[in-house]
CSV table of C-alpha atoms in Angstrom, one decimal:
chain,number,residue,atom,x,y,z
Z,1,UNK,CA,8.9,-109.2,-84.4
Z,2,UNK,CA,6.7,-107.9,-82.2
Z,3,UNK,CA,2.7,-108.0,-83.3
Z,4,UNK,CA,1.9,-104.9,-81.6
Z,5,UNK,CA,1.0,-102.1,-84.3
Z,6,UNK,CA,3.3,-98.9,-85.0
Z,7,UNK,CA,2.0,-95.7,-84.9
Z,8,UNK,CA,0.7,-94.3,-88.5
Z,9,UNK,CA,3.4,-92.1,-89.5
Z,10,UNK,CA,1.0,-90.7,-92.2
Z,11,UNK,CA,-2.3,-90.1,-89.5
Z,12,UNK,CA,-1.7,-86.6,-89.2
Z,13,UNK,CA,-1.7,-85.5,-92.8
Z,14,UNK,CA,-5.6,-86.7,-92.6
Z,15,UNK,CA,-6.2,-84.7,-89.5
Z,16,UNK,CA,-4.8,-81.6,-90.6
Z,17,UNK,CA,-2.4,-81.6,-86.9
Z,18,UNK,CA,1.2,-81.8,-88.5
Z,19,UNK,CA,2.7,-79.0,-85.9
Z,20,UNK,CA,4.0,-75.4,-88.0
Z,21,UNK,CA,6.3,-72.5,-86.5
Z,22,UNK,CA,4.3,-69.6,-86.6
Z,23,UNK,CA,6.8,-67.2,-88.6
Z,24,UNK,CA,4.7,-64.0,-87.4
Z,25,UNK,CA,6.7,-64.6,-84.1
Z,26,UNK,CA,9.9,-64.5,-85.5
Z,27,UNK,CA,11.8,-61.6,-83.7
Z,28,UNK,CA,14.0,-59.8,-86.6
Z,29,UNK,CA,16.8,-57.1,-86.0
Z,30,UNK,CA,17.7,-54.5,-87.9
Z,31,UNK,CA,20.3,-54.8,-90.9
Z,32,UNK,CA,22.1,-51.7,-89.4
Z,33,UNK,CA,22.8,-52.9,-86.7
Z,34,UNK,CA,24.2,-56.6,-88.1
Z,35,UNK,CA,27.8,-57.4,-87.9
Z,36,UNK,CA,28.7,-58.1,-91.8
Z,37,UNK,CA,32.1,-59.9,-93.0
Z,38,UNK,CA,32.0,-58.6,-96.6
Z,39,UNK,CA,31.7,-55.2,-97.1
Z,40,UNK,CA,31.8,-52.7,-100.4
Z,41,UNK,CA,35.5,-51.6,-99.4
Z,42,UNK,CA,36.4,-55.4,-99.6
Z,43,UNK,CA,35.4,-56.1,-103.2
Z,44,UNK,CA,37.8,-56.7,-105.9
Z,45,UNK,CA,38.5,-53.7,-108.3
Z,46,UNK,CA,39.1,-54.4,-112.6
Z,47,UNK,CA,42.2,-53.5,-114.2
Z,48,UNK,CA,42.5,-49.9,-115.0
Z,49,UNK,CA,40.8,-48.7,-118.4
Z,50,UNK,CA,44.9,-46.6,-118.8
Z,51,UNK,CA,47.1,-49.4,-119.6
Z,52,UNK,CA,49.9,-47.7,-118.3
Z,53,UNK,CA,48.2,-48.1,-114.9
Z,54,UNK,CA,48.1,-52.0,-115.2
Z,55,UNK,CA,51.6,-52.4,-112.8
Z,56,UNK,CA,51.7,-55.4,-110.1
Z,57,UNK,CA,51.4,-52.8,-107.0
Z,58,UNK,CA,47.7,-52.1,-108.8
Z,59,UNK,CA,47.2,-55.6,-108.9
Z,60,UNK,CA,47.9,-56.1,-105.5
Z,61,UNK,CA,45.7,-53.4,-104.7
Z,62,UNK,CA,42.7,-54.6,-106.6
Z,63,UNK,CA,42.4,-57.7,-104.9
Z,64,UNK,CA,39.3,-58.0,-102.8
Z,65,UNK,CA,39.8,-58.4,-99.1
Z,66,UNK,CA,38.4,-61.9,-98.2
Z,67,UNK,CA,39.3,-65.1,-97.9
Z,68,UNK,CA,42.6,-66.7,-99.4
Z,69,UNK,CA,43.2,-63.3,-101.1
Z,70,UNK,CA,43.0,-61.7,-97.5
Z,71,UNK,CA,45.8,-64.5,-96.2
Z,72,UNK,CA,47.8,-63.6,-99.1
Z,73,UNK,CA,48.0,-59.8,-98.4
Z,74,UNK,CA,48.5,-60.9,-94.9
Z,75,UNK,CA,51.5,-62.8,-95.2
Z,76,UNK,CA,53.2,-60.5,-97.6
Z,77,UNK,CA,52.4,-58.0,-94.9
Z,78,UNK,CA,54.4,-60.0,-92.5
Z,79,UNK,CA,57.1,-60.8,-94.3
Z,80,UNK,CA,57.6,-57.0,-95.3
Z,81,UNK,CA,57.5,-56.4,-91.3
Z,82,UNK,CA,59.7,-59.5,-90.4
Z,83,UNK,CA,62.4,-57.6,-93.1
Z,84,UNK,CA,61.9,-54.3,-91.3
Z,85,UNK,CA,62.2,-55.9,-87.9
Z,86,UNK,CA,64.8,-57.8,-88.6
Z,87,UNK,CA,63.3,-61.4,-87.7
Z,88,UNK,CA,64.0,-64.5,-89.0
Z,89,UNK,CA,62.2,-65.6,-92.5
Z,90,UNK,CA,62.4,-68.9,-92.6
Z,91,UNK,CA,61.6,-71.3,-96.1
Z,92,UNK,CA,60.8,-74.7,-96.0
Z,93,UNK,CA,61.2,-76.2,-99.4
Z,94,UNK,CA,60.0,-79.4,-101.0
Z,95,UNK,CA,61.8,-80.6,-104.1
Z,96,UNK,CA,59.1,-79.8,-106.5
Z,97,UNK,CA,59.9,-75.9,-105.6
Z,98,UNK,CA,63.1,-76.6,-107.5
Z,99,UNK,CA,61.8,-78.1,-110.4
Z,100,UNK,CA,59.5,-75.6,-111.1
Z,101,UNK,CA,62.1,-73.2,-112.1
Z,102,UNK,CA,61.5,-70.9,-108.7
Z,103,UNK,CA,65.3,-70.7,-107.7
Z,104,UNK,CA,65.7,-67.2,-109.5
Z,105,UNK,CA,62.6,-66.0,-107.5
Z,106,UNK,CA,64.0,-67.4,-104.1
Z,107,UNK,CA,67.1,-65.9,-104.8
Z,108,UNK,CA,65.4,-62.4,-105.2
Z,109,UNK,CA,63.6,-62.6,-102.0
Z,110,UNK,CA,67.3,-63.2,-100.3
Z,111,UNK,CA,68.7,-60.3,-102.1
Z,112,UNK,CA,66.2,-58.5,-100.5
Z,113,UNK,CA,66.8,-59.6,-96.6
Z,114,UNK,CA,62.9,-61.5,-97.1
Z,115,UNK,CA,64.9,-65.0,-96.5
Z,116,UNK,CA,67.0,-65.2,-93.6
Z,117,UNK,CA,67.1,-69.2,-93.2
Z,118,UNK,CA,66.2,-72.1,-96.3
Z,119,UNK,CA,65.6,-75.5,-94.7
Z,120,UNK,CA,64.7,-78.3,-97.4
Z,121,UNK,CA,64.2,-82.2,-97.8
Z,122,UNK,CA,67.1,-83.9,-99.4
Z,123,UNK,CA,65.2,-84.2,-102.9
Z,124,UNK,CA,65.1,-80.1,-103.0
Z,125,UNK,CA,69.2,-80.5,-102.3
Z,126,UNK,CA,69.7,-83.3,-105.1
Z,127,UNK,CA,67.6,-81.0,-108.0
Z,128,UNK,CA,69.5,-77.8,-106.8
Z,129,UNK,CA,73.3,-79.5,-107.2
Z,130,UNK,CA,72.2,-81.2,-110.5
Z,131,UNK,CA,70.8,-77.8,-111.9
Z,132,UNK,CA,73.9,-75.9,-110.8
Z,133,UNK,CA,76.2,-78.9,-112.0
Z,134,UNK,CA,74.6,-79.8,-115.5
Z,135,UNK,CA,71.4,-77.7,-115.9
Z,136,UNK,CA,68.9,-80.5,-115.9
Z,137,UNK,CA,67.3,-82.8,-113.2
Z,138,UNK,CA,64.2,-84.4,-112.7
Z,139,UNK,CA,64.2,-87.9,-114.8
Z,140,UNK,CA,61.6,-90.4,-115.5
Z,141,UNK,CA,60.9,-92.3,-112.7
Z,142,UNK,CA,58.8,-95.0,-114.0
Z,143,UNK,CA,60.9,-95.4,-117.3
Z,144,UNK,CA,63.9,-95.8,-114.6
Z,145,UNK,CA,62.8,-97.9,-112.3
Z,146,UNK,CA,61.5,-100.8,-115.0
Z,147,UNK,CA,65.1,-101.6,-115.8
Z,148,UNK,CA,66.5,-100.5,-112.0
Z,149,UNK,CA,68.1,-97.7,-114.1
Z,150,UNK,CA,66.2,-94.5,-111.6
Z,151,UNK,CA,68.3,-92.4,-109.6
Z,152,UNK,CA,71.5,-94.5,-110.4
Z,153,UNK,CA,73.4,-91.1,-111.8
Z,154,UNK,CA,76.9,-91.5,-111.0
Z,155,UNK,CA,78.1,-88.3,-110.9
Z,156,UNK,CA,75.3,-86.8,-108.5
Z,157,UNK,CA,75.5,-89.7,-106.1
Z,158,UNK,CA,79.3,-89.5,-106.3
Z,159,UNK,CA,80.0,-85.9,-105.7
Z,160,UNK,CA,77.3,-85.2,-103.0
Z,161,UNK,CA,78.5,-88.2,-101.3
Z,162,UNK,CA,82.0,-87.1,-101.6
Z,163,UNK,CA,81.0,-83.5,-100.1
Z,164,UNK,CA,79.3,-85.2,-97.1
Z,165,UNK,CA,82.3,-87.1,-96.4
Z,166,UNK,CA,84.5,-83.9,-96.6
Z,167,UNK,CA,81.5,-81.7,-94.4
Z,168,UNK,CA,81.7,-84.4,-91.8
Z,169,UNK,CA,85.7,-83.8,-91.3
Z,170,UNK,CA,85.6,-80.2,-91.3
Z,171,UNK,CA,82.3,-79.8,-89.3
Z,172,UNK,CA,80.1,-78.4,-91.7
Z,173,UNK,CA,76.8,-78.6,-92.2
Z,174,UNK,CA,75.0,-80.7,-94.9
Z,175,UNK,CA,73.9,-77.9,-97.0
Z,176,UNK,CA,77.3,-76.2,-96.2
Z,177,UNK,CA,79.1,-79.4,-97.7
Z,178,UNK,CA,77.3,-78.5,-101.0
Z,179,UNK,CA,77.5,-75.5,-101.0
Z,180,UNK,CA,81.3,-75.6,-100.4
Z,181,UNK,CA,81.5,-78.2,-102.9
Z,182,UNK,CA,79.9,-76.4,-105.6
Z,183,UNK,CA,81.6,-73.4,-105.0
Z,184,UNK,CA,85.0,-75.0,-105.4
Z,185,UNK,CA,84.2,-75.8,-108.9
Z,186,UNK,CA,84.9,-73.4,-111.9
Z,187,UNK,CA,82.9,-76.0,-114.5
Z,188,UNK,CA,79.3,-75.4,-113.4
Z,189,UNK,CA,76.9,-74.8,-115.8
Z,190,UNK,CA,74.4,-72.8,-114.1
Z,191,UNK,CA,75.5,-71.6,-110.9
Z,192,UNK,CA,73.2,-68.5,-110.6
Z,193,UNK,CA,70.2,-71.0,-110.5
Z,194,UNK,CA,71.5,-72.8,-107.3
Z,195,UNK,CA,69.6,-71.7,-104.1
Z,196,UNK,CA,72.6,-73.7,-102.4
Z,197,UNK,CA,75.4,-71.6,-103.7
Z,198,UNK,CA,73.7,-68.3,-103.8
Z,199,UNK,CA,72.5,-68.8,-100.2
Z,200,UNK,CA,76.2,-69.4,-99.7
Z,201,UNK,CA,77.4,-66.6,-101.2
Z,202,UNK,CA,75.0,-64.3,-99.8
Z,203,UNK,CA,75.6,-65.4,-95.9
Z,204,UNK,CA,72.1,-66.8,-95.8
Z,205,UNK,CA,72.0,-70.4,-94.1
Z,206,UNK,CA,70.7,-73.1,-96.2
Z,207,UNK,CA,70.2,-76.2,-94.1
Z,208,UNK,CA,69.4,-80.1,-95.7
Z,209,UNK,CA,67.0,-82.3,-93.8
Z,210,UNK,CA,67.6,-85.9,-95.3
Z,211,UNK,CA,65.3,-88.8,-95.0
Z,212,UNK,CA,67.6,-92.2,-95.1
Z,213,UNK,CA,66.7,-94.5,-98.0
Z,214,UNK,CA,63.8,-91.5,-99.5
Z,215,UNK,CA,66.7,-89.8,-101.6
Z,216,UNK,CA,68.0,-91.2,-104.7
Z,217,UNK,CA,72.3,-90.5,-103.4
Z,218,UNK,CA,71.4,-93.2,-100.6
Z,219,UNK,CA,71.2,-95.8,-103.1
Z,220,UNK,CA,74.6,-95.0,-104.6
Z,221,UNK,CA,78.0,-96.8,-104.3
Z,222,UNK,CA,79.4,-93.9,-102.1
Z,223,UNK,CA,76.6,-93.5,-99.9
Z,224,UNK,CA,78.1,-93.0,-95.9
Z,225,UNK,CA,75.6,-93.3,-93.5
Z,226,UNK,CA,78.2,-92.2,-90.9
Z,227,UNK,CA,78.1,-89.0,-93.3
Z,228,UNK,CA,74.8,-88.2,-94.0
Z,229,UNK,CA,73.8,-88.6,-90.4
Z,230,UNK,CA,76.4,-86.1,-89.1
Z,231,UNK,CA,75.7,-83.3,-91.7
Z,232,UNK,CA,72.0,-83.6,-91.5
Z,233,UNK,CA,71.9,-83.9,-87.9
Z,234,UNK,CA,74.6,-80.8,-87.4
Z,235,UNK,CA,71.8,-79.0,-89.8
Z,236,UNK,CA,69.1,-79.8,-87.6
Z,237,UNK,CA,70.8,-78.4,-85.2
Z,238,UNK,CA,71.8,-75.4,-86.8
Z,239,UNK,CA,67.8,-74.8,-87.7
Z,240,UNK,CA,67.0,-75.3,-84.0
Z,241,UNK,CA,69.0,-72.3,-83.1
Z,242,UNK,CA,68.3,-70.5,-85.9
Z,243,UNK,CA,64.5,-70.3,-85.0
Z,244,UNK,CA,64.8,-68.3,-82.1
Z,245,UNK,CA,64.8,-65.5,-84.5
Z,246,UNK,CA,61.0,-65.8,-85.3
Z,247,UNK,CA,60.1,-64.4,-81.9
Z,248,UNK,CA,57.8,-61.7,-81.9
Z,249,UNK,CA,57.5,-61.3,-85.6
Z,250,UNK,CA,59.0,-64.0,-87.6
Z,251,UNK,CA,58.0,-65.6,-90.5
Z,252,UNK,CA,57.7,-69.5,-91.6
Z,253,UNK,CA,56.7,-70.4,-95.2
Z,254,UNK,CA,56.5,-73.8,-95.8
Z,255,UNK,CA,56.5,-74.4,-99.7
Z,256,UNK,CA,55.8,-78.1,-101.2
Z,257,UNK,CA,57.4,-80.4,-98.4
Z,258,UNK,CA,54.0,-82.2,-97.0
Z,259,UNK,CA,56.0,-84.9,-94.3
Z,260,UNK,CA,59.3,-84.1,-94.0
Z,261,UNK,CA,59.9,-80.4,-93.3
Z,262,UNK,CA,56.6,-80.0,-91.3
Z,263,UNK,CA,58.0,-82.8,-89.1
Z,264,UNK,CA,61.2,-81.4,-88.6
Z,265,UNK,CA,60.1,-78.2,-88.2
Z,266,UNK,CA,57.9,-79.0,-85.1
Z,267,UNK,CA,61.0,-80.9,-83.3
Z,268,UNK,CA,62.8,-78.0,-83.9
Z,269,UNK,CA,60.6,-75.9,-82.5
Z,270,UNK,CA,60.5,-78.0,-79.5
Z,271,UNK,CA,64.3,-78.0,-79.1
Z,272,UNK,CA,64.1,-73.7,-79.6
Z,273,UNK,CA,61.6,-73.1,-77.2
Z,274,UNK,CA,63.3,-76.1,-74.3
Z,275,UNK,CA,66.5,-73.7,-74.5
Z,276,UNK,CA,64.5,-70.8,-75.4
Z,277,UNK,CA,62.0,-70.5,-71.8
Z,278,UNK,CA,59.0,-70.7,-74.1
Z,279,UNK,CA,60.4,-69.0,-76.8
Z,280,UNK,CA,59.8,-68.2,-79.6
Z,281,UNK,CA,56.6,-66.8,-79.9
Z,282,UNK,CA,54.1,-64.4,-81.9
Z,283,UNK,CA,54.8,-65.5,-85.3
Z,284,UNK,CA,53.2,-66.2,-88.4
Z,285,UNK,CA,53.2,-69.7,-90.4
Z,286,UNK,CA,52.2,-70.5,-94.0
Z,287,UNK,CA,51.8,-73.3,-95.7
Z,288,UNK,CA,51.8,-73.0,-99.4
Z,289,UNK,CA,51.0,-75.9,-101.3
Z,290,UNK,CA,49.0,-77.5,-104.7
Z,291,UNK,CA,46.9,-79.7,-101.7
Z,292,UNK,CA,46.0,-79.0,-98.7
Z,293,UNK,CA,48.0,-82.0,-96.0
Z,294,UNK,CA,47.7,-83.1,-92.5
Z,295,UNK,CA,51.4,-82.7,-91.2
Z,296,UNK,CA,51.6,-79.0,-92.5
Z,297,UNK,CA,48.1,-78.0,-91.6
Z,298,UNK,CA,48.9,-79.3,-87.9
Z,299,UNK,CA,52.6,-79.2,-87.6
Z,300,UNK,CA,53.2,-75.3,-89.5
Z,301,UNK,CA,49.8,-73.7,-89.3
Z,302,UNK,CA,48.0,-74.7,-86.4
Z,303,UNK,CA,50.5,-76.2,-83.4
Z,304,UNK,CA,52.8,-73.8,-83.5
Z,305,UNK,CA,51.1,-70.5,-83.4
Z,306,UNK,CA,47.9,-71.9,-80.8
Z,307,UNK,CA,50.6,-72.7,-79.0
Z,308,UNK,CA,52.6,-69.1,-79.4
Z,309,UNK,CA,50.1,-66.9,-79.8
Z,310,UNK,CA,51.0,-66.1,-83.7
Z,311,UNK,CA,48.9,-66.7,-86.6
Z,312,UNK,CA,48.6,-69.5,-89.3
Z,313,UNK,CA,47.3,-69.3,-93.2
Z,314,UNK,CA,46.9,-72.3,-95.5
Z,315,UNK,CA,47.4,-70.9,-99.2
Z,316,UNK,CA,46.8,-73.5,-102.0
Z,317,UNK,CA,47.9,-72.9,-105.4
Z,318,UNK,CA,50.4,-74.2,-107.9
Z,319,UNK,CA,54.0,-73.5,-106.9
Z,320,UNK,CA,55.2,-71.8,-109.9
Z,321,UNK,CA,52.4,-69.6,-110.0
Z,322,UNK,CA,51.5,-69.0,-105.9
Z,323,UNK,CA,55.5,-68.1,-105.5
Z,324,UNK,CA,56.3,-65.8,-108.1
Z,325,UNK,CA,53.2,-64.0,-106.9
Z,326,UNK,CA,54.0,-63.7,-103.3
Z,327,UNK,CA,57.8,-62.5,-104.0
Z,328,UNK,CA,55.9,-59.7,-106.3
Z,329,UNK,CA,53.6,-58.6,-103.5
Z,330,UNK,CA,56.6,-58.9,-101.3
Z,331,UNK,CA,59.1,-56.7,-102.8
Z,332,UNK,CA,55.9,-54.8,-103.3
Z,333,UNK,CA,55.9,-53.7,-100.0
Z,334,UNK,CA,59.5,-53.7,-99.3
Z,335,UNK,CA,60.4,-51.2,-102.6
Z,336,UNK,CA,57.4,-49.0,-102.0
Z,337,UNK,CA,57.6,-45.3,-102.9
Z,338,UNK,CA,60.0,-43.4,-100.4
Z,339,UNK,CA,61.7,-47.2,-99.5
Z,340,UNK,CA,65.0,-48.4,-100.0
Z,341,UNK,CA,65.7,-51.7,-101.3
Z,342,UNK,CA,66.2,-54.5,-98.4
Z,343,UNK,CA,69.6,-56.2,-98.3
Z,344,UNK,CA,70.1,-59.4,-96.8
Z,345,UNK,CA,71.5,-59.6,-93.4
Z,346,UNK,CA,72.8,-63.2,-93.6
Z,347,UNK,CA,71.6,-63.6,-90.2
């Protein structure tokens, strides 16, 4: 090390030479001329004193117009506007959305025209199929993994894979194949709780997007890779075609899919814009999940809207709370005073 003497950093304190900013020379501005992000009219309102006035509409109106509450209201407004303009409203789902009991809420949105296309990963299809046929789903993964029985339910794998084989022969998509299989059965436990079946009956497309090897039905002896690939790829093409309806006012809501649907959506959007001379553009996207993940943020919220002049929102919260809240807010906007309930267009 150098033997040269280093500066004494404490020397200034003894001589009183440490510089200080002269605050008397600071330039100030009048508060009246300063832009403010939060105003008094943005504040929340407490519940009304009159119990009869404590409606959901009053609750929505009481929310503060700041941060996530403002985003929540903007998404509800965008969906309602898309319904009125008959634009595509795509809801993309992960399996957890089905497991948290939200099918009745989503089916109601289909009936109102507030969902015109459902697209999900494969696990959502598995849970929906099991719930429709037997009224139960979601096994104990760790317990089944210990002895190799996890995901080995025979009827689930045999029924779903058989539907795909038939669908390949008939030229159906994966979602359509399962919906037709369910529609042909007379012994369903809860047909009214099936997104696959009810979307089919309402004329709302449901496309399924498998990840080969990621779903329990792929380990079943009846699994047919050709059928999975054929029907799954047909649904990808159907999704890409559906995205044209997002142009100038459509909405995409991604709920509970952290990887598969954001990736599928990005590729389908590329196809749609490639075939549509750069469109669709000018639509709204929202990622609604319990945690914020990389792919939904960049592939759903940011890239599609930055490249197309739209708006993207990220809202964090538990599905079983946030999805009903959003659905109720949408219904409030669609069925407000003097407005007729909206019916599904089936587009």
